[in-house]
Coordinates of C-alpha atoms and ligand atoms in Angstrom, one line a residue:
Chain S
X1 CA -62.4 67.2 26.8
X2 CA -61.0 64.5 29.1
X3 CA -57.2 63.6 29.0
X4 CA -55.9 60.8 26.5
X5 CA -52.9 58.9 28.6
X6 CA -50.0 57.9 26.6
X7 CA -47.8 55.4 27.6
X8 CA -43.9 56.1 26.3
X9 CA -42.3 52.0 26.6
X10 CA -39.4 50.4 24.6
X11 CA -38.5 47.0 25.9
X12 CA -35.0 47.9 26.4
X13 CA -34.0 49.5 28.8
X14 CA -31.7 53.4 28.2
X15 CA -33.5 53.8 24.0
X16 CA -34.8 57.3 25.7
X17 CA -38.2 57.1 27.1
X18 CA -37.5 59.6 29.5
X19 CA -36.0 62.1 27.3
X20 CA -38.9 62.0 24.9
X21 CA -41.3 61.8 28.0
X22 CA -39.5 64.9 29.3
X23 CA -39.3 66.4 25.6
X24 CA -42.6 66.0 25.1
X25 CA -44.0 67.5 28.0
X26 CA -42.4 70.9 27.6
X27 CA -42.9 70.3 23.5
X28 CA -47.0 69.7 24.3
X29 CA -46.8 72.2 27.6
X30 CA -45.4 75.2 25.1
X31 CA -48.3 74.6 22.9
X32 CA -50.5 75.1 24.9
X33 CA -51.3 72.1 26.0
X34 CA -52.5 71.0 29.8
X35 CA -50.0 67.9 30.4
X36 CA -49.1 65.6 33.6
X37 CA -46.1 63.7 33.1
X38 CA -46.1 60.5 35.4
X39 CA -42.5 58.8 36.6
X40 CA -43.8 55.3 36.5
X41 CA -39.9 54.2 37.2
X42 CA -40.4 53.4 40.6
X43 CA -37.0 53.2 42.2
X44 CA -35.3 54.4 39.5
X45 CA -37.0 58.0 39.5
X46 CA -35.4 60.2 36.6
X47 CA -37.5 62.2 35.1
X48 CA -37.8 64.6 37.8
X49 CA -33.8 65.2 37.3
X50 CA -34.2 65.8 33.7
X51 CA -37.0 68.1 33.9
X52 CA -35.5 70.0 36.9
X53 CA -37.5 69.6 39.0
X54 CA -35.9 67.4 42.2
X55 CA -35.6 69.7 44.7
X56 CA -39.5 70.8 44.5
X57 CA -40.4 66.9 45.6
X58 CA -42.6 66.4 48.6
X59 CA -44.9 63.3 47.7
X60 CA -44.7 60.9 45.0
X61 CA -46.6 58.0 43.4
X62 CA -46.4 55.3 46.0
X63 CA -47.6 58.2 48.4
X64 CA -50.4 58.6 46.9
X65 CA -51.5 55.1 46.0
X66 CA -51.4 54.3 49.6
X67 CA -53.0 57.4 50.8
X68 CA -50.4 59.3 52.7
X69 CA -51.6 62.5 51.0
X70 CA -53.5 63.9 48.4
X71 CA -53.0 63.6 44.5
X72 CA -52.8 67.3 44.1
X73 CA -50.4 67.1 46.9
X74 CA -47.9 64.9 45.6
X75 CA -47.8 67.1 42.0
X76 CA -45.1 69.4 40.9
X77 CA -45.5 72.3 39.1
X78 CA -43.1 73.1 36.8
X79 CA -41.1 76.0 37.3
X80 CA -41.0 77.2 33.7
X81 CA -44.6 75.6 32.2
X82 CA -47.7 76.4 34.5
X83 CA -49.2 74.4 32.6
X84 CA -47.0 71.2 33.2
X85 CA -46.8 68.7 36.0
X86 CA -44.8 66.5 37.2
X87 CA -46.1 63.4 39.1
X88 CA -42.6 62.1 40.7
X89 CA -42.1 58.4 41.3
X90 CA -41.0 57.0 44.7
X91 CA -37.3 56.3 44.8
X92 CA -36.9 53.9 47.7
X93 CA -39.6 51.4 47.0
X94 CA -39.7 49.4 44.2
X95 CA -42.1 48.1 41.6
X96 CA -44.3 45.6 43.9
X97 CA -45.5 49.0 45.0
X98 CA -48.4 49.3 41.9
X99 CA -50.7 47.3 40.5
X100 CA -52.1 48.3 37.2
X101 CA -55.9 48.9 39.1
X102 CA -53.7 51.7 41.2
X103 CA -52.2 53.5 37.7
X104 CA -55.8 53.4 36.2
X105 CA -57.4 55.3 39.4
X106 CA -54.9 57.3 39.2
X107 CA -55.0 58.5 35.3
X108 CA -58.7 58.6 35.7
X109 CA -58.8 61.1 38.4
X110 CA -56.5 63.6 36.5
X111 CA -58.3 63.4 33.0
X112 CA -61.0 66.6 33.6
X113 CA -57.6 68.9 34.4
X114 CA -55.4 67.6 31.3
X115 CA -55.1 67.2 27.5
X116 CA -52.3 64.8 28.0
X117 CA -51.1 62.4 30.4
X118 CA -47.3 61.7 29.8
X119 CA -46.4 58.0 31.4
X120 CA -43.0 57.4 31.5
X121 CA -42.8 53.3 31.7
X122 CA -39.7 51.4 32.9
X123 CA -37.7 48.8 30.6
X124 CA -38.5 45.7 30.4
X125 CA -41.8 43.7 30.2
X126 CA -42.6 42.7 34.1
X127 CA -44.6 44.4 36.5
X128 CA -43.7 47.8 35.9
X129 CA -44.6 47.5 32.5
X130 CA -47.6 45.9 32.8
X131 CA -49.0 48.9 35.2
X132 CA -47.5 51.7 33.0
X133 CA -49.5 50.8 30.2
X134 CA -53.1 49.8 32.0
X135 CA -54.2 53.2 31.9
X136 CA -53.0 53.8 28.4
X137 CA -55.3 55.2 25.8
X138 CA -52.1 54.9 23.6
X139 CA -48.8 53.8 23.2
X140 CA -45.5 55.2 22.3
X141 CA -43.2 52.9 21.5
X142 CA -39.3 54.5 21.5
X143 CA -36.6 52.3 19.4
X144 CA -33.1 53.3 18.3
X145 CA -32.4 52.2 14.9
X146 CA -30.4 48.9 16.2
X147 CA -31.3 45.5 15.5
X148 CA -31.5 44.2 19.2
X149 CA -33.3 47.2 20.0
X150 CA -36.0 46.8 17.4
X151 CA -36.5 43.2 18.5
X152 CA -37.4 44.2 22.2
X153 CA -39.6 47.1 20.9
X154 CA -41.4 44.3 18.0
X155 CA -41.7 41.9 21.7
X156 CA -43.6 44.9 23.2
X157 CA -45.7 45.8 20.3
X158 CA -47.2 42.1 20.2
X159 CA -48.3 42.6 24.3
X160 CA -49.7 46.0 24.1
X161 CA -51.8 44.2 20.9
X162 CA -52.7 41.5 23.0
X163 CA -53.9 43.6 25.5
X164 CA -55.4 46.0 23.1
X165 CA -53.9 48.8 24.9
X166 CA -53.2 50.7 20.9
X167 CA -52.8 52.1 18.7
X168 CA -48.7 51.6 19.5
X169 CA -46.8 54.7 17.4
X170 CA -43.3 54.6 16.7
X171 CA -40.6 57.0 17.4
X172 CA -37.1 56.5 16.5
X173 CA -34.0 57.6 18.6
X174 CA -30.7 58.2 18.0
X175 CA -30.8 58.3 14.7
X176 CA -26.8 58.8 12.8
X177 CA -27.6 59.5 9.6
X178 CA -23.9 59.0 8.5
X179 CA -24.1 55.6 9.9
X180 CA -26.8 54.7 8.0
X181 CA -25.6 55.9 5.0
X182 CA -22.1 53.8 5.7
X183 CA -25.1 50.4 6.7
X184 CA -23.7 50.3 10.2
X185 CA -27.3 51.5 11.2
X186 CA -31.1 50.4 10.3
X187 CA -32.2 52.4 8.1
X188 CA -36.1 54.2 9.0
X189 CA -37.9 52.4 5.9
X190 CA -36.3 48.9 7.7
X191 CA -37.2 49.6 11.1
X192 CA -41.0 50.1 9.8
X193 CA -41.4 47.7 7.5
X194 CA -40.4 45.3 10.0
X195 CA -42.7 47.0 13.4
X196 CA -45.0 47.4 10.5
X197 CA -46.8 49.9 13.2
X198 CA -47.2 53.8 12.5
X199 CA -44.1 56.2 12.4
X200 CA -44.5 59.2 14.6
X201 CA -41.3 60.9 14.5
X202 CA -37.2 60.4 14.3
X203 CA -35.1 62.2 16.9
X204 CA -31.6 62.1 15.7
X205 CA -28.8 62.0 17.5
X206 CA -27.3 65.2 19.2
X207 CA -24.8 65.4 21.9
X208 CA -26.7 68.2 22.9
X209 CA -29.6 66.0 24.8
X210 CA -27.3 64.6 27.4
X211 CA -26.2 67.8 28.6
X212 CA -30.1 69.4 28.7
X213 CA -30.8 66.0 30.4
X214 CA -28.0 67.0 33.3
X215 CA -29.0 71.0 33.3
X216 CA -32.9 69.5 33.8
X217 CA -33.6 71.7 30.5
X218 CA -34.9 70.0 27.9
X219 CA -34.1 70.5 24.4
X220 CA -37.7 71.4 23.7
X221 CA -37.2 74.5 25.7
X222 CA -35.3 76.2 22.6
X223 CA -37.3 74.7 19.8
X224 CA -35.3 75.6 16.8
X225 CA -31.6 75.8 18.4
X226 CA -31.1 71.7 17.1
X227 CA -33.1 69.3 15.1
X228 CA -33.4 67.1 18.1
X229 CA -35.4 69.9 19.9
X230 CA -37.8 70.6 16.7
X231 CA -38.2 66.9 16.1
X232 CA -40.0 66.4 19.8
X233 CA -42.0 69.8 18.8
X234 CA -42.9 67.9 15.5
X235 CA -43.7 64.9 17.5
X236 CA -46.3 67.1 20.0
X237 CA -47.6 68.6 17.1
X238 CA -48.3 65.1 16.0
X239 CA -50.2 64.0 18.8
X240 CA -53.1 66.5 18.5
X241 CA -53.6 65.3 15.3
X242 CA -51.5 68.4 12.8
X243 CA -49.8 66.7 9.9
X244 CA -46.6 67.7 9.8
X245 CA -43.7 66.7 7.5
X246 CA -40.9 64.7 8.7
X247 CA -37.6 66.2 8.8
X248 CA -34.9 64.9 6.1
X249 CA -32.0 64.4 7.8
X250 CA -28.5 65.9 6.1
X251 CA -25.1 64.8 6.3
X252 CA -23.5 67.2 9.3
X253 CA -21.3 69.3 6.3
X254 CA -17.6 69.6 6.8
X255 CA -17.5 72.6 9.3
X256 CA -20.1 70.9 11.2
X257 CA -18.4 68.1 11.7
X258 CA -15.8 70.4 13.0
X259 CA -17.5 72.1 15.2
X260 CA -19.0 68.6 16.5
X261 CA -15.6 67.8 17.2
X262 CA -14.8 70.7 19.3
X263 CA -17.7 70.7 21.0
X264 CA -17.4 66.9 22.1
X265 CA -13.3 66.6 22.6
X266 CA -11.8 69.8 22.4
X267 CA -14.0 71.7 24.9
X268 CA -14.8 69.0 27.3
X269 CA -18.6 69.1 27.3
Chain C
X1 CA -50.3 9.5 14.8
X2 CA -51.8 11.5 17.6
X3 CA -53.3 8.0 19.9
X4 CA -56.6 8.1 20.0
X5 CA -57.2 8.7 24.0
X6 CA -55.9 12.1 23.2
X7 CA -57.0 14.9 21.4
X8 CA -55.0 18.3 21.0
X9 CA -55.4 21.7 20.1
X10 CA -54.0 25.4 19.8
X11 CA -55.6 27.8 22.1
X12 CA -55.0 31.1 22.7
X13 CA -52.3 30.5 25.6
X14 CA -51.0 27.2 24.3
X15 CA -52.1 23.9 23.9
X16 CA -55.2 22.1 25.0
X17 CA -54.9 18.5 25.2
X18 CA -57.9 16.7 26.4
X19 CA -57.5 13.1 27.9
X20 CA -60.6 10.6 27.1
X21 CA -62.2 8.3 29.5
X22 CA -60.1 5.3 31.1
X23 CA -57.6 4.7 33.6
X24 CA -55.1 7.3 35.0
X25 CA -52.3 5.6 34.7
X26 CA -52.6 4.1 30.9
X27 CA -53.7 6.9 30.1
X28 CA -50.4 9.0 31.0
X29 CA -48.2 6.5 30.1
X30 CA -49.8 7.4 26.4
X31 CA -49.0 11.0 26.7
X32 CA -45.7 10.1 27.5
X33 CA -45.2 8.0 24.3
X34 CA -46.7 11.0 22.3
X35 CA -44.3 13.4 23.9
X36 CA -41.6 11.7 23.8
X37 CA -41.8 10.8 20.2
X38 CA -42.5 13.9 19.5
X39 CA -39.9 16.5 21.3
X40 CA -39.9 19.2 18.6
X41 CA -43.8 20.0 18.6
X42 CA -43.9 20.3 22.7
X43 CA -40.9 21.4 23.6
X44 CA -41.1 24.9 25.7
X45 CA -44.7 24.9 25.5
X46 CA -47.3 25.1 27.3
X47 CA -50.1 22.7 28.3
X48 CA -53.9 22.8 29.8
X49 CA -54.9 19.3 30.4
X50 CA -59.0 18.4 29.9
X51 CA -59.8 15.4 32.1
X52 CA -63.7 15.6 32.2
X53 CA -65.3 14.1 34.6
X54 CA -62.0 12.3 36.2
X55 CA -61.9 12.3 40.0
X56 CA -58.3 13.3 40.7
X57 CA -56.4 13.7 43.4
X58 CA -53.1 15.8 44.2
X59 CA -50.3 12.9 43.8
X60 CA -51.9 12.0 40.4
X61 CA -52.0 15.7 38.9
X62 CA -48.7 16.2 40.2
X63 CA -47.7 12.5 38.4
X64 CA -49.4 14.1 34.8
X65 CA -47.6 18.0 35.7
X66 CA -43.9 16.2 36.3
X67 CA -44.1 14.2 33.1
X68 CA -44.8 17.1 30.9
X69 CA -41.9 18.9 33.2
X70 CA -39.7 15.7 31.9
X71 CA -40.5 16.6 28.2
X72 CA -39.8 20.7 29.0
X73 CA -43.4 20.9 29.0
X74 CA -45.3 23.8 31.4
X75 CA -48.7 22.5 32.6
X76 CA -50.6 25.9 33.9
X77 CA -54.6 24.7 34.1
X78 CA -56.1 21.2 34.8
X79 CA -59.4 21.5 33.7
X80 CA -62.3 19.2 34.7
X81 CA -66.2 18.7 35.9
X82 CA -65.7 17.1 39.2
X83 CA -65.0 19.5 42.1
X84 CA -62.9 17.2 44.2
X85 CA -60.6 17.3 41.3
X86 CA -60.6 21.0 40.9
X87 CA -60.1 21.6 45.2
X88 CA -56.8 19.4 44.2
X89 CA -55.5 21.6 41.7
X90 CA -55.9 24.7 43.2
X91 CA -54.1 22.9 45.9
X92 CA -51.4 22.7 43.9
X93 CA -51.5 26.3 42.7
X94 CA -52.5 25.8 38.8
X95 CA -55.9 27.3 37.7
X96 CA -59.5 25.5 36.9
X97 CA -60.5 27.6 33.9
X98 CA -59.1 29.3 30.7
X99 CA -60.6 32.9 31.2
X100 CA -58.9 35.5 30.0
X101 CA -58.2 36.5 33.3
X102 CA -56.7 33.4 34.1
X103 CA -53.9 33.1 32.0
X104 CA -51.3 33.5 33.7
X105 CA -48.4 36.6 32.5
X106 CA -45.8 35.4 30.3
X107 CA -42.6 34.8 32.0
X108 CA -39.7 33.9 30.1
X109 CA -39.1 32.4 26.9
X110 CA -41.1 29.2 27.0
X111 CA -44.1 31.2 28.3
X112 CA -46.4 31.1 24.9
X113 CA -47.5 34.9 24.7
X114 CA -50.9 35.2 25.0
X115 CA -51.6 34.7 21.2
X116 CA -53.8 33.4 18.9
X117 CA -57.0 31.7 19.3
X118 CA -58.7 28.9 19.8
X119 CA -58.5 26.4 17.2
X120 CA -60.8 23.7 15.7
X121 CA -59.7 20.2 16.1
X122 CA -56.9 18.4 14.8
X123 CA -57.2 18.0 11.6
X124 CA -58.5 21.6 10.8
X125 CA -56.6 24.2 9.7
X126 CA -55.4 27.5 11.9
X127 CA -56.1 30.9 10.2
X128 CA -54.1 33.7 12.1
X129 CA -54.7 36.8 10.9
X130 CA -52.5 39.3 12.2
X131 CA -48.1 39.3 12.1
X132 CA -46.2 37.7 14.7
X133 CA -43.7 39.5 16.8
X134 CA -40.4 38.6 18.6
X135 CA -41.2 36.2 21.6
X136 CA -44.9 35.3 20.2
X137 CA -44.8 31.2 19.5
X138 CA -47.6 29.7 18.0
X139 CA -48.3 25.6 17.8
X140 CA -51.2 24.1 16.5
X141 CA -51.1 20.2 15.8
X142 CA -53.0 20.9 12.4
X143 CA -52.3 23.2 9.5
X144 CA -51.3 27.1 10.0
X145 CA -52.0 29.7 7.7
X146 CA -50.8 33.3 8.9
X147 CA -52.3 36.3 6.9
X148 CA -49.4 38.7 7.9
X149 CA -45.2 38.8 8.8
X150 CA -43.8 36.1 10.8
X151 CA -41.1 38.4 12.4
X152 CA -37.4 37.5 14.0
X153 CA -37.9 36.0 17.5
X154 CA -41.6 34.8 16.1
X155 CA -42.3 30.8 16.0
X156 CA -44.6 29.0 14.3
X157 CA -44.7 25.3 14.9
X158 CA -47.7 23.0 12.8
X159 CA -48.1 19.5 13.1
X160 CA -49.0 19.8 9.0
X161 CA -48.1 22.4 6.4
X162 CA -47.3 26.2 7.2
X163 CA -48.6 28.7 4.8
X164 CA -47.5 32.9 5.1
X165 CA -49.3 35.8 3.3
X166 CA -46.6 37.5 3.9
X167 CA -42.8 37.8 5.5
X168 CA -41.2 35.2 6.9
X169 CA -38.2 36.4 9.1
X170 CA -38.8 34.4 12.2
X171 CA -38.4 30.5 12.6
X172 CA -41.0 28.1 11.2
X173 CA -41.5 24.2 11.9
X174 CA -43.3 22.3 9.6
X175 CA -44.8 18.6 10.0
X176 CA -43.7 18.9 13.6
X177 CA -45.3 15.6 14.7
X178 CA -42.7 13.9 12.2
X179 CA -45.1 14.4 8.8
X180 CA -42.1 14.8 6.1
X181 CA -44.1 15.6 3.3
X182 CA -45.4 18.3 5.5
X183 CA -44.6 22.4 3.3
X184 CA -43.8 25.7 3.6
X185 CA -44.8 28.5 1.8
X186 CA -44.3 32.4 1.8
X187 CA -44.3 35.3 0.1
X188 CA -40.8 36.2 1.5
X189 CA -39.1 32.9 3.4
X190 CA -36.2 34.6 4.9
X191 CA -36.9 32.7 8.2
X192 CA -33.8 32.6 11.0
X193 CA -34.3 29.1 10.5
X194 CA -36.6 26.3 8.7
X195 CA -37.6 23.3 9.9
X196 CA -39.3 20.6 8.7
X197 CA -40.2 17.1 10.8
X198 CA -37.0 16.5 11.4
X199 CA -34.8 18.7 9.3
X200 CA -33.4 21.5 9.8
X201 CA -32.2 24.6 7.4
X202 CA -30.9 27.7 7.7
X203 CA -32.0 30.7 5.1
X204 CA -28.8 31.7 3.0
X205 CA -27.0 35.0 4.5
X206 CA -27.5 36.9 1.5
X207 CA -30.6 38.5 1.2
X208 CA -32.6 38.3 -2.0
X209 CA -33.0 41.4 -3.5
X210 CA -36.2 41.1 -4.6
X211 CA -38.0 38.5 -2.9
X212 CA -40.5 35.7 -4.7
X213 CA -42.6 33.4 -3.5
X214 CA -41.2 30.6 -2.5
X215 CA -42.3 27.0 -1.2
X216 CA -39.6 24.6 0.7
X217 CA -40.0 20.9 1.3
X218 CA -38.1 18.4 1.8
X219 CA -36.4 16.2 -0.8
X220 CA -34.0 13.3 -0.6
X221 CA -33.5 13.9 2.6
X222 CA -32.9 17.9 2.7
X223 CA -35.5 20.8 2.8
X224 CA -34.9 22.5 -0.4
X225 CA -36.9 25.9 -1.1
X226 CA -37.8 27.0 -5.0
X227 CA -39.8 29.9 -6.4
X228 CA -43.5 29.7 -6.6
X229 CA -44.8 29.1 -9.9
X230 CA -48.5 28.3 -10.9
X231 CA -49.3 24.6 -11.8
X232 CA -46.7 23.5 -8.9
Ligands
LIG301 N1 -31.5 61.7 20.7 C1 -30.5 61.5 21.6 N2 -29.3 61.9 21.2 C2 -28.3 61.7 22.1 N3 -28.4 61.1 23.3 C3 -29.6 60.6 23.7 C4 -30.8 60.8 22.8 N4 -31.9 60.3 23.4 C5 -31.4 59.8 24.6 N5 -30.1 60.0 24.8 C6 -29.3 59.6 25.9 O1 -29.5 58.2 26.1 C7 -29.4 57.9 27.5 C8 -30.7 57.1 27.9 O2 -31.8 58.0 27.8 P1 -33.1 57.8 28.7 O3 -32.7 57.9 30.1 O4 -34.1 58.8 28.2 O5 -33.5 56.3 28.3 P2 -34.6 55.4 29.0 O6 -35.2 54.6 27.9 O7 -35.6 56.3 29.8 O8 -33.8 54.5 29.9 P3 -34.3 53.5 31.1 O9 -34.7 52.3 30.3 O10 -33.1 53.3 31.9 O11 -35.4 54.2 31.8 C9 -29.3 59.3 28.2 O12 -27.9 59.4 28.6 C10 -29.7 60.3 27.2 O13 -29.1 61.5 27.4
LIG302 MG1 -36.2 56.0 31.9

C-alpha cells in the first residue's frame, strides 16, 4: 500500500508542529509503522534536533531537489526506530529553495517504502506553506486553545479547502485544564465548534515536552510515563483508522501540583 | 444605481466588472463616479476588468489600474478579445484570463482569498454553501445567502440583503451600494461588527446564552437587530 503524506501546519508560528511531527513519528514508528518525517522548515531546520538526530546529517532537502545526491542519500535513519527516517531540511538556504512541483516529486518517490509521510510545514501562509502542503493527502492542523491562535489555524483551514488539499484534522496543544476551568483558556467544545473541522486529539500541557525536545527524545518514546506521551500514541493510533477514546483531562490533585512545583522551580529543570 | 455602461459581478477571486462599448475615457470617468460613491462595497478588493473587444494600449490600462488604486482597489486581470490589447497587459505584468491557475496567491489582507464562485448577474442572488473562515471576504453586488458559519476575520459584503444558515461571528455589510432598506438575517448574529449602507453596529459584549434567530435592519436611522418570528 502506497504512503498517505500528511502535512502538520498551524498558521502561527511556535503552536507545536514539530513536536507533534516528531511525536508522531516515533508514536507511528513504535507501532509498527514505516514513516518518513520531512523538515520542510527550510532555514529554520528543527526537527532533526528534537528527534536527535543532528549529528547523523550529510544531505538534506535542498540537496536533493537540486540533485547533488540521491534521495536515499540525503535520509537519516533513526538511531532508535529502524523503521523511521528523517528527511533533514537545509539550514542555510531559505524557502525560495522549493516549489510545490519539487515537494510532490519528492513524496511521490518515497510512497512504495512508507505507510506515512510526516511533513513538518513552517508558520505562516507564504511559500513555505504553500509547498508543504502540495504533496498532502491530509492535513493536520495544530492549534493551542487561544483565541489568536485559533484564528490563524480557521485562516489556514479555509486555504487548504480552497485547494482541496483535506480532509484538515484538528489537534489541540497545550491544553491547561485548570485554566480552562478558571475561562482564561478556550475550552475544546469552543475551539471545534468554531474550526467546525474533525478533532483528532488534545496534547495537554507538560513541562516535560520541552526538555524531551532539548534531549532529542521524544515523549512518545515512554508512552505511558505522561499524558502528553499517550496522547501522541492515541493520535498515531488515530491515523490508521482505530477508534480510540479521548483522554479526560483531570485537575493535577494537590501533591501533583507539588511536585509540578518542584520539578519546575525548585529543581531547576 | 449601478450606471448602465457597467455591469458587476462576484467571482471566485473577486469582482468582475465588465465595461460596455464606448469611449475610453467616458467610460472611466463612470467607474470613477461608481467607485467613488460607493467606497464601502470596493474598498480592499479586488477587480478583473472585461473590455471586449476594446483596442487598448499600455498608458490607458495603466489610466483604468491607477483609478481603482485611487479607490484602494487591486486590478489583477484585464480581460479582452483583441490581442494588441492583451500584448499590453502582459506588458504591464497583470494576467489575460481567470483560470484557476491564474489567480494570483493571496497576499495580504486586501487579497480576496480564492473563494467562492462565480455569480449570476447583478440582480441575482449568491448561494455559498460552505462557512467562511478568518481572512476569506466575499462581495457580490446582489444578494448573499451563506448556508454555513460566517467566522471571526470572515467578511461578507452584498450590495442587497445578507442571509446566514448559520453563525455569524465575522463582519457582515449589508446594502453596500447605499440600499438602506437592505437586511440581515442569521441563525446566530454575533458578528464583530454589522453594517448596513451606511451604518455601522457593533454586537453587544455579552454573549446570548442561547442564541435565536435574529434579523437587523435599519430603523430611524440605526440598525436595530430583533428575534425572528414567523409572519415578520
Ligand atoms: N504540549 C506541550 N506542552 C508544553 N510545551 C510544549 C508542548 N508542545 C510544544 N511545546 C513547546 O512549545 C515550543 C514550540 O514548539 P514547536 O517548535 O514544536 O512549535 P512549531 O509550531 O513547530 O514552531 P515553528 O512555527 O517555529 O516551527 C517548544 O518550546 C515546545 O517545547
Ligand atoms: Mg517548527
Amino acid at each position: 500500500m502506497a504512503a498517505r503524506a500528511l502535512t502538520i501546519t498551524s498558521g502561527k508560528g511556535g503552536v507545536g508542529k514539530t513536536t507533534l511531527t516528531a511525536n508522531l513519528g516515533v508514536a507511528l514508528a513504535m507501532q509498527g509503522q514505516r514513516v518518513v518525517v520531512i523538515d520542510a522548515d527550510v532555514g529554520l531546520r528543527n526537527l532533526d534536533v528534537m528527534l536527535g538526530l543532528e549529528n547523523r546529517i550529510v544531505y538534506d532537502l535542498v540537496d536533493v531537489i537540486e540533485g547533488r545526491c540521491r534521495l536515499r542519500q540525503a535520509m537519516v535513519r533513526d538511531k532508535r526506530l529502524s523503521e523511521l527516517f528523517l528527511l533533514p531540511a537545509a539550514q542555510t538556504r531559505d524557502k525560495s529553495a522549493v516549489q510545490p512541483g519539487d515537494m510532490v516529486r519528492v513524496s511521490d518517490s518515497l510512497r512504495e517504502q512508507f505507510d506515512f509521510i510526516l511533513i513538518d510545514s513552517p508558520a505562516g501562509i507564504e511559500q513555505g506553506f504553500r509547498y508543504a502542503v502540495a504533496p498532502a493527502d491530509g492535513v493536520l492542523i495544530v492549534t493551542n486553545p487561544e483565541v489568536t491562535a485559533v484564528r490563524d489555524a480557521d485562516r489556514v483551514i479555509g486555504l487548504i479547502e480552497a485547494e482541496e488539499k483535506g480532509p484538515a484534522r484538528l489537534v489541540i496543544n497545550r491544553l491547561k485544564p485548570n485554566l480552562v476551568r478558571q475561562g482564561e483558556m478556550l475550552a475544546i467544545s469552543d475551539v471545534v465548534e468554531l474550526l467546525s473541522i474533525d478533532l483528532l486529539g488534545v496534547v495537554p500541557e507538560d513541562q516535560a515536552v520541552l526538555g524531551a525536545a532539548n534531549r532529542g527524545q521524544p515523549l512518545a518514546f515512554s508512552e505511558n510515563s505522561s499524558q502528553a506521551g499517550r496522547a501522541f500514541h492515541n493520535i498515531a493510533q488515530r491515523l490508521q483508522g482505530q477508534d480510540v477514546p479521548f483522554l479526560t483531562f483531570q485537575e493535577p490533585s494537590f501533591l501533583q501540583r507539588i511536585f509540578d512545583f518542584a520539578r519546575s522551580g525548585g529543581m531547576g529543570s | 444605481m449601478i450606471p448602465k455602461t457597467l455591469t458587476i459581478k462576484g467571482i471566485r477571486q473577486g469582482l468582475l466588472i465588465t465595461l460596455s462599448e464606448g469611449e475610453w475615457g467616458p467610460q472611466l470617468d463612470a467607474l470613477g463616479a461608481y467607485l467613488s460613491a460607493n467606497p464601502a462595497f470596493f474598498r480592499g478588493g479586488r477587480v478583473a476588468l472585461d473590455v471586449g473587444a476594446r483596442r487598448l494600449n499600455g498608458p490607458e490600462i495603466r489610466a483604468a489600474a491607477e483609478l481603482l488604486a485611487h479607490h484602494e482597489v487591486e486590478l489583477w486581470a484585464v480581460l479582452s478579445t483583441d490581442p494588441t490589447t492583451e500584448a499590453a497587459v502582459q506588458e504591464l505584468g497583470l494576467v489575460i484570463d481567470l483560470g484557476p491557475s491564474a489567480a494570483p496567491p493571496a497576499a495580504g489582507p486586501a487579497a480576496e482569498d480564492e473563494l467562492s464562485r462565480s455569480a449570476g448577474p447583478l440582480a441575482d442572488g449568491l448561494v455559498i454553501r460552505r462557512t467562511l473562515r478568518s481572512g476569506q471576504i466575499l462581495r457580490h453586488p446582489g444578494h448573499i445567502v451563506v448556508i454555513g458559519d460566517v467566522n471571526p476575520g470572515a467578511e461578507v459584503v452584498a450590495g442587497g440583503d445578507i442571509v446566514v444558515w448559520g453563525r455569524v461571528r465575522g463582519l457582515v455589510h449589508a446594502g453596500a451600494l447605499g440600499e438602506e432598506g437592505a437586511v440581515i438575517c442569521a441563525l446566530d448574529l454575533a458578528p464583530t461588527q454589522l453594517r448596513i449602507a451606511g451604518h455601522i453596529a457593533r454586537s453587544p459584549d455579552e454573549r446570548r446564552s442561547k442564541p435565536v434567530p435574529e434579523i437587523a435592519m435599519v430603523r430611524d436611522e440605526r440598525i436595530v437587530a430583533e428575534p425572528w418570528s414567523a409572519g415578520w
